[in-house]
mmCIF file of N, CA, C and O in Angstrom:
data_model
loop_
_atom_site.group_PDB
_atom_site.id
_atom_site.type_symbol
_atom_site.label_atom_id
_atom_site.label_comp_id
_atom_site.label_asym_id
_atom_site.label_seq_id
_atom_site.Cartn_x
_atom_site.Cartn_y
_atom_site.Cartn_z
ATOM 1 N N MET A 1 8.743 -6.687 22.159
ATOM 2 C CA MET A 1 8.893 -5.563 21.921
ATOM 3 C C MET A 1 8.444 -4.444 23.044
ATOM 4 O O MET A 1 7.304 -4.911 23.280
ATOM 5 N N SER A 2 9.252 -3.469 23.222
ATOM 6 C CA SER A 2 8.992 -2.307 23.973
ATOM 7 C C SER A 2 8.264 -1.572 23.593
ATOM 8 O O SER A 2 8.035 -1.777 22.481
ATOM 9 N N ILE A 3 7.262 -1.018 24.277
ATOM 10 C CA ILE A 3 6.016 0.079 24.136
ATOM 11 C C ILE A 3 6.890 0.950 22.537
ATOM 12 O O ILE A 3 6.084 1.426 21.957
ATOM 13 N N SER A 4 8.067 1.767 23.015
ATOM 14 C CA SER A 4 8.659 2.167 22.302
ATOM 15 C C SER A 4 8.909 2.106 20.888
ATOM 16 O O SER A 4 8.585 2.764 19.766
ATOM 17 N N ARG A 5 9.654 0.734 20.603
ATOM 18 C CA ARG A 5 9.899 0.392 19.941
ATOM 19 C C ARG A 5 8.819 -0.127 19.078
ATOM 20 O O ARG A 5 8.844 0.362 17.920
ATOM 21 N N SER A 6 7.397 -0.768 19.139
ATOM 22 C CA SER A 6 6.647 -0.975 18.706
ATOM 23 C C SER A 6 5.808 0.155 18.093
ATOM 24 O O SER A 6 5.358 -0.114 16.787
ATOM 25 N N LYS A 7 6.033 1.314 18.924
ATOM 26 C CA LYS A 7 4.986 2.440 18.110
ATOM 27 C C LYS A 7 6.331 2.751 17.352
ATOM 28 O O LYS A 7 5.449 3.628 16.404
ATOM 29 N N ASN A 8 7.448 3.217 17.422
ATOM 30 C CA ASN A 8 8.463 3.604 16.400
ATOM 31 C C ASN A 8 8.090 2.297 14.816
ATOM 32 O O ASN A 8 7.858 2.865 14.049
ATOM 33 N N ALA A 9 8.252 0.983 14.973
ATOM 34 C CA ALA A 9 7.456 0.330 13.999
ATOM 35 C C ALA A 9 6.297 0.538 13.278
ATOM 36 O O ALA A 9 6.179 0.606 11.976
ATOM 37 N N ILE A 10 5.466 0.929 13.930
ATOM 38 C CA ILE A 10 4.027 1.543 13.898
ATOM 39 C C ILE A 10 4.092 2.464 12.837
ATOM 40 O O ILE A 10 3.663 2.639 11.822
ATOM 41 N N ARG A 11 5.000 3.766 12.982
ATOM 42 C CA ARG A 11 5.127 4.788 12.845
ATOM 43 C C ARG A 11 5.934 4.641 11.263
ATOM 44 O O ARG A 11 5.263 5.022 10.341
ATOM 45 N N LYS A 12 7.120 3.531 11.615
ATOM 46 C CA LYS A 12 7.348 3.430 10.314
ATOM 47 C C LYS A 12 6.889 2.647 9.158
ATOM 48 O O LYS A 12 6.641 3.178 7.744
ATOM 49 N N LEU A 13 5.982 1.939 9.566
ATOM 50 C CA LEU A 13 5.165 0.978 8.462
ATOM 51 C C LEU A 13 3.939 2.277 8.025
ATOM 52 O O LEU A 13 3.673 2.066 6.920
ATOM 53 N N ASN A 14 3.119 2.836 8.937
ATOM 54 C CA ASN A 14 2.743 4.217 8.321
ATOM 55 C C ASN A 14 2.970 5.054 7.099
ATOM 56 O O ASN A 14 2.442 5.224 6.255
ATOM 57 N N ILE A 15 4.229 5.036 7.153
ATOM 58 C CA ILE A 15 5.196 6.046 6.258
ATOM 59 C C ILE A 15 5.415 5.237 5.190
ATOM 60 O O ILE A 15 4.694 5.294 3.838
ATOM 61 N N ILE A 16 5.566 3.963 5.239
ATOM 62 C CA ILE A 16 5.643 3.121 4.544
ATOM 63 C C ILE A 16 4.559 2.763 3.090
ATOM 64 O O ILE A 16 4.209 2.829 2.127
ATOM 65 N N ALA A 17 3.604 2.660 4.375
ATOM 66 C CA ALA A 17 2.080 2.276 3.598
ATOM 67 C C ALA A 17 1.614 3.927 2.974
ATOM 68 O O ALA A 17 0.942 3.733 1.531
ATOM 69 N N GLU A 18 1.601 5.022 3.270
ATOM 70 C CA GLU A 18 1.410 6.202 2.487
ATOM 71 C C GLU A 18 2.211 6.423 1.538
ATOM 72 O O GLU A 18 1.712 6.782 0.305
ATOM 73 N N GLU A 19 3.546 5.519 1.354
ATOM 74 C CA GLU A 19 4.075 6.375 0.234
ATOM 75 C C GLU A 19 3.949 4.989 -0.676
ATOM 76 O O GLU A 19 3.416 5.401 -1.930
ATOM 77 N N ALA A 20 3.371 3.970 -0.403
ATOM 78 C CA ALA A 20 2.943 2.892 -1.366
ATOM 79 C C ALA A 20 1.369 3.375 -2.055
ATOM 80 O O ALA A 20 0.961 3.523 -3.252
ATOM 81 N N LYS A 21 0.331 3.908 -1.195
ATOM 82 C CA LYS A 21 -0.874 4.799 -1.617
ATOM 83 C C LYS A 21 -0.628 5.302 -2.613
ATOM 84 O O LYS A 21 -1.133 5.447 -3.293
ATOM 85 N N LEU A 22 0.264 6.894 -2.256
ATOM 86 C CA LEU A 22 0.568 7.532 -2.742
ATOM 87 C C LEU A 22 1.135 7.442 -4.125
ATOM 88 O O LEU A 22 0.527 7.752 -5.492
ATOM 89 N N GLU A 23 2.001 6.247 -4.416
ATOM 90 C CA GLU A 23 2.644 5.529 -5.875
ATOM 91 C C GLU A 23 1.047 5.166 -6.573
ATOM 92 O O GLU A 23 1.049 4.978 -8.089
ATOM 93 N N ILE A 24 0.270 4.224 -5.886
ATOM 94 C CA ILE A 24 -0.794 3.743 -6.418
ATOM 95 C C ILE A 24 -1.622 4.739 -7.337
ATOM 96 O O ILE A 24 -2.222 4.550 -8.129
ATOM 97 N N ASN A 25 -1.879 5.813 -6.160
ATOM 98 C CA ASN A 25 -2.628 7.221 -7.032
ATOM 99 C C ASN A 25 -2.220 7.777 -7.874
ATOM 100 O O ASN A 25 -3.051 8.119 -8.757
ATOM 101 N N LYS A 26 -0.741 7.717 -8.045
ATOM 102 C CA LYS A 26 -0.138 7.977 -9.424
ATOM 103 C C LYS A 26 -0.587 7.270 -10.196
ATOM 104 O O LYS A 26 -0.769 7.698 -11.704
ATOM 105 N N VAL A 27 -0.329 5.832 -10.079
ATOM 106 C CA VAL A 27 -0.359 4.697 -11.440
ATOM 107 C C VAL A 27 -1.840 5.221 -12.018
ATOM 108 O O VAL A 27 -1.817 5.193 -12.813
ATOM 109 N N CYS A 28 -2.715 4.651 -11.200
ATOM 110 C CA CYS A 28 -4.122 4.758 -11.138
ATOM 111 C C CYS A 28 -4.670 6.096 -11.708
ATOM 112 O O CYS A 28 -5.957 6.259 -12.141
ATOM 113 N N GLU A 29 -4.107 7.456 -11.228
ATOM 114 C CA GLU A 29 -4.698 8.573 -11.201
ATOM 115 C C GLU A 29 -5.994 8.527 -10.721
ATOM 116 O O GLU A 29 -7.188 9.323 -11.116
ATOM 117 N N SER A 30 -6.176 8.441 -9.589
ATOM 118 C CA SER A 30 -7.625 8.060 -9.182
ATOM 119 C C SER A 30 -7.182 7.648 -7.828
ATOM 120 O O SER A 30 -6.224 6.702 -7.298
ATOM 121 N N THR A 31 -8.301 7.828 -6.585
ATOM 122 C CA THR A 31 -8.165 6.979 -5.548
ATOM 123 C C THR A 31 -9.386 5.963 -5.266
ATOM 124 O O THR A 31 -9.802 5.257 -4.287
ATOM 125 N N LEU A 32 -10.229 5.689 -6.890
ATOM 126 C CA LEU A 32 -10.999 4.797 -6.954
ATOM 127 C C LEU A 32 -10.124 3.365 -6.028
ATOM 128 O O LEU A 32 -10.904 2.407 -5.865
ATOM 129 N N TRP A 33 -9.650 3.301 -6.777
ATOM 130 C CA TRP A 33 -8.802 1.754 -6.219
ATOM 131 C C TRP A 33 -8.939 1.291 -4.632
ATOM 132 O O TRP A 33 -9.010 -0.001 -4.271
ATOM 133 N N GLN A 34 -9.335 2.161 -3.994
ATOM 134 C CA GLN A 34 -9.316 1.878 -2.475
ATOM 135 C C GLN A 34 -10.726 1.462 -1.912
ATOM 136 O O GLN A 34 -10.760 0.301 -1.256
ATOM 137 N N THR A 35 -11.423 1.974 -3.113
ATOM 138 C CA THR A 35 -12.754 1.642 -2.828
ATOM 139 C C THR A 35 -13.116 -0.268 -3.740
ATOM 140 O O THR A 35 -13.286 -0.820 -3.066
ATOM 141 N N LEU A 36 -12.660 0.110 -4.882
ATOM 142 C CA LEU A 36 -12.629 -1.306 -5.813
ATOM 143 C C LEU A 36 -11.749 -2.111 -5.660
ATOM 144 O O LEU A 36 -11.820 -3.108 -5.819
ATOM 145 N N GLY A 37 -10.405 -2.040 -5.380
ATOM 146 C CA GLY A 37 -9.597 -3.139 -4.894
ATOM 147 C C GLY A 37 -8.668 -3.595 -5.801
ATOM 148 O O GLY A 37 -8.888 -2.547 -7.164
ATOM 149 N N LEU A 38 -8.279 -4.925 -6.381
ATOM 150 C CA LEU A 38 -7.771 -5.182 -7.150
ATOM 151 C C LEU A 38 -8.730 -5.095 -8.725
ATOM 152 O O LEU A 38 -7.936 -4.979 -9.565
ATOM 153 N N ILE A 39 -9.653 -5.073 -8.841
ATOM 154 C CA ILE A 39 -10.762 -4.816 -9.736
ATOM 155 C C ILE A 39 -10.163 -3.698 -10.805
ATOM 156 O O ILE A 39 -10.031 -3.797 -11.940
ATOM 157 N N TYR A 40 -9.951 -3.081 -9.934
ATOM 158 C CA TYR A 40 -9.795 -1.071 -10.617
ATOM 159 C C TYR A 40 -8.397 -1.076 -11.544
ATOM 160 O O TYR A 40 -8.512 -1.027 -12.653
ATOM 161 N N PHE A 41 -7.672 -2.128 -10.744
ATOM 162 C CA PHE A 41 -6.211 -2.643 -11.715
ATOM 163 C C PHE A 41 -5.921 -2.868 -13.162
ATOM 164 O O PHE A 41 -5.726 -2.480 -13.864
ATOM 165 N N ASP A 42 -7.097 -3.807 -12.737
ATOM 166 C CA ASP A 42 -7.300 -4.498 -14.361
ATOM 167 C C ASP A 42 -7.910 -3.316 -15.250
ATOM 168 O O ASP A 42 -7.672 -3.544 -16.630
ATOM 169 N N GLN A 43 -8.433 -2.744 -14.978
ATOM 170 C CA GLN A 43 -8.689 -1.216 -16.098
ATOM 171 C C GLN A 43 -7.619 -0.354 -16.625
ATOM 172 O O GLN A 43 -7.857 0.457 -17.343
ATOM 173 N N LEU A 44 -6.498 -0.518 -15.979
ATOM 174 C CA LEU A 44 -5.254 0.532 -16.530
ATOM 175 C C LEU A 44 -4.893 -0.091 -17.893
ATOM 176 O O LEU A 44 -5.227 -1.083 -18.087
ATOM 177 N N ASP A 45 -4.582 1.358 -18.326
ATOM 178 C CA ASP A 45 -4.137 0.925 -20.131
ATOM 179 C C ASP A 45 -3.072 0.487 -19.815
ATOM 180 O O ASP A 45 -2.456 0.242 -21.320
ATOM 181 N N SER A 46 -1.821 -0.312 -19.573
ATOM 182 C CA SER A 46 -0.811 -0.540 -19.707
ATOM 183 C C SER A 46 -0.305 -1.858 -18.522
ATOM 184 O O SER A 46 -0.863 -1.856 -17.255
ATOM 185 N N LYS A 47 0.392 -2.517 -19.423
ATOM 186 C CA LYS A 47 0.719 -3.910 -18.087
ATOM 187 C C LYS A 47 1.806 -3.138 -17.354
ATOM 188 O O LYS A 47 1.581 -3.499 -16.219
ATOM 189 N N ASP A 48 2.315 -2.500 -17.834
ATOM 190 C CA ASP A 48 3.374 -1.647 -16.756
ATOM 191 C C ASP A 48 2.885 -0.750 -15.386
ATOM 192 O O ASP A 48 3.253 -1.340 -14.035
ATOM 193 N N LYS A 49 1.601 -0.010 -15.908
ATOM 194 C CA LYS A 49 0.930 -0.244 -14.580
ATOM 195 C C LYS A 49 0.067 -1.042 -13.999
ATOM 196 O O LYS A 49 -0.012 -0.498 -12.634
ATOM 197 N N ILE A 50 -0.180 -1.811 -14.667
ATOM 198 C CA ILE A 50 -1.256 -3.032 -13.830
ATOM 199 C C ILE A 50 0.066 -3.666 -12.851
ATOM 200 O O ILE A 50 -0.328 -3.782 -11.599
ATOM 201 N N ALA A 51 1.279 -4.089 -12.982
ATOM 202 C CA ALA A 51 2.348 -4.391 -12.774
ATOM 203 C C ALA A 51 2.626 -3.587 -11.537
ATOM 204 O O ALA A 51 2.987 -3.914 -10.245
ATOM 205 N N LYS A 52 2.791 -2.338 -11.418
ATOM 206 C CA LYS A 52 3.082 -1.289 -10.883
ATOM 207 C C LYS A 52 2.409 -1.189 -9.724
ATOM 208 O O LYS A 52 2.745 -0.853 -8.348
ATOM 209 N N ALA A 53 0.719 -1.305 -9.917
ATOM 210 C CA ALA A 53 -0.201 -1.055 -9.071
ATOM 211 C C ALA A 53 -0.343 -2.224 -8.117
ATOM 212 O O ALA A 53 -0.360 -2.342 -7.128
ATOM 213 N N ASN A 54 0.138 -3.550 -8.863
ATOM 214 C CA ASN A 54 0.146 -4.785 -8.213
ATOM 215 C C ASN A 54 1.073 -4.815 -6.810
ATOM 216 O O ASN A 54 0.882 -5.191 -6.000
ATOM 217 N N PHE A 55 2.371 -4.273 -7.319
ATOM 218 C CA PHE A 55 3.424 -4.385 -6.452
ATOM 219 C C PHE A 55 2.820 -3.494 -5.383
ATOM 220 O O PHE A 55 2.957 -4.226 -4.435
ATOM 221 N N TYR A 56 2.781 -2.461 -5.445
ATOM 222 C CA TYR A 56 2.502 -1.429 -4.433
ATOM 223 C C TYR A 56 1.272 -1.813 -3.661
ATOM 224 O O TYR A 56 1.397 -2.267 -2.200
ATOM 225 N N TYR A 57 0.411 -2.462 -3.794
ATOM 226 C CA TYR A 57 -0.772 -2.924 -3.448
ATOM 227 C C TYR A 57 -0.323 -4.254 -2.472
ATOM 228 O O TYR A 57 -0.502 -4.596 -1.556
ATOM 229 N N GLY A 58 0.449 -4.773 -3.077
ATOM 230 C CA GLY A 58 1.236 -6.379 -2.187
ATOM 231 C C GLY A 58 2.034 -5.710 -1.132
ATOM 232 O O GLY A 58 1.936 -6.284 0.315
ATOM 233 N N GLN A 59 2.578 -4.726 -1.463
ATOM 234 C CA GLN A 59 2.972 -3.865 0.099
ATOM 235 C C GLN A 59 2.337 -3.657 0.765
ATOM 236 O O GLN A 59 2.522 -4.023 2.295
ATOM 237 N N LEU A 60 1.014 -2.764 0.834
ATOM 238 C CA LEU A 60 -0.051 -2.509 1.513
ATOM 239 C C LEU A 60 -0.567 -3.556 2.477
ATOM 240 O O LEU A 60 -0.620 -3.862 3.512
ATOM 241 N N GLN A 61 -0.723 -4.930 1.339
ATOM 242 C CA GLN A 61 -0.822 -6.419 2.295
ATOM 243 C C GLN A 61 -0.050 -6.735 2.979
ATOM 244 O O GLN A 61 -0.356 -7.039 4.650
ATOM 245 N N ILE A 62 1.225 -6.410 2.849
ATOM 246 C CA ILE A 62 2.520 -6.855 3.725
ATOM 247 C C ILE A 62 2.357 -6.306 5.015
ATOM 248 O O ILE A 62 2.582 -6.655 6.163
ATOM 249 N N ILE A 63 2.210 -5.037 4.848
ATOM 250 C CA ILE A 63 2.448 -4.003 5.895
ATOM 251 C C ILE A 63 1.085 -4.368 6.638
ATOM 252 O O ILE A 63 1.206 -4.615 8.145
ATOM 253 N N GLU A 64 -0.339 -4.652 6.027
ATOM 254 C CA GLU A 64 -1.297 -4.678 7.146
ATOM 255 C C GLU A 64 -0.930 -6.500 7.734
ATOM 256 O O GLU A 64 -1.304 -5.840 9.103
ATOM 257 N N GLU A 65 0.071 -6.984 7.643
ATOM 258 C CA GLU A 65 -0.070 -8.224 8.293
ATOM 259 C C GLU A 65 1.285 -8.007 9.314
ATOM 260 O O GLU A 65 1.086 -8.773 10.390
ATOM 261 N N ILE A 66 2.307 -7.302 9.178
ATOM 262 C CA ILE A 66 3.018 -7.198 10.015
ATOM 263 C C ILE A 66 2.584 -6.306 10.893
ATOM 264 O O ILE A 66 2.888 -6.517 12.300
ATOM 265 N N ARG A 67 1.600 -5.241 10.752
ATOM 266 C CA ARG A 67 0.985 -4.373 11.906
ATOM 267 C C ARG A 67 0.432 -5.558 12.859
ATOM 268 O O ARG A 67 0.194 -4.907 14.132
ATOM 269 N N SER A 68 -0.507 -6.464 12.301
ATOM 270 C CA SER A 68 -1.365 -7.295 13.352
ATOM 271 C C SER A 68 -0.306 -7.762 14.073
ATOM 272 O O SER A 68 -0.922 -8.449 15.428
ATOM 273 N N PHE A 69 1.282 -7.880 13.998
ATOM 274 C CA PHE A 69 1.847 -8.856 15.055
ATOM 275 C C PHE A 69 2.502 -7.755 16.154
ATOM 276 O O PHE A 69 2.655 -8.254 16.815
ATOM 277 N N VAL A 70 2.662 -6.753 15.271
ATOM 278 C CA VAL A 70 3.410 -5.622 16.160
ATOM 279 C C VAL A 70 2.304 -4.783 16.829
ATOM 280 O O VAL A 70 2.342 -4.532 18.100
ATOM 281 N N GLU A 71 1.241 -4.718 16.531
ATOM 282 C CA GLU A 71 -0.048 -4.189 17.691
ATOM 283 C C GLU A 71 -0.496 -4.934 18.330
ATOM 284 O O GLU A 71 -0.765 -5.954 18.581
#
């Protein structure tokens, strides 16, 4: 992969990661999940919120894995 394509891919991954973090922040109504991780999600008051938080957290994990191959 060329350097410009690699940088572009990383930029796009960063945008997706920020969107995922914003969604988790909305669901959790806090940024504490960044410190506590998945344990924080178990404290949410509905199964829908837990599912949504887990979904976006999974996206973040995938993004980190892809970044390791691109960088």
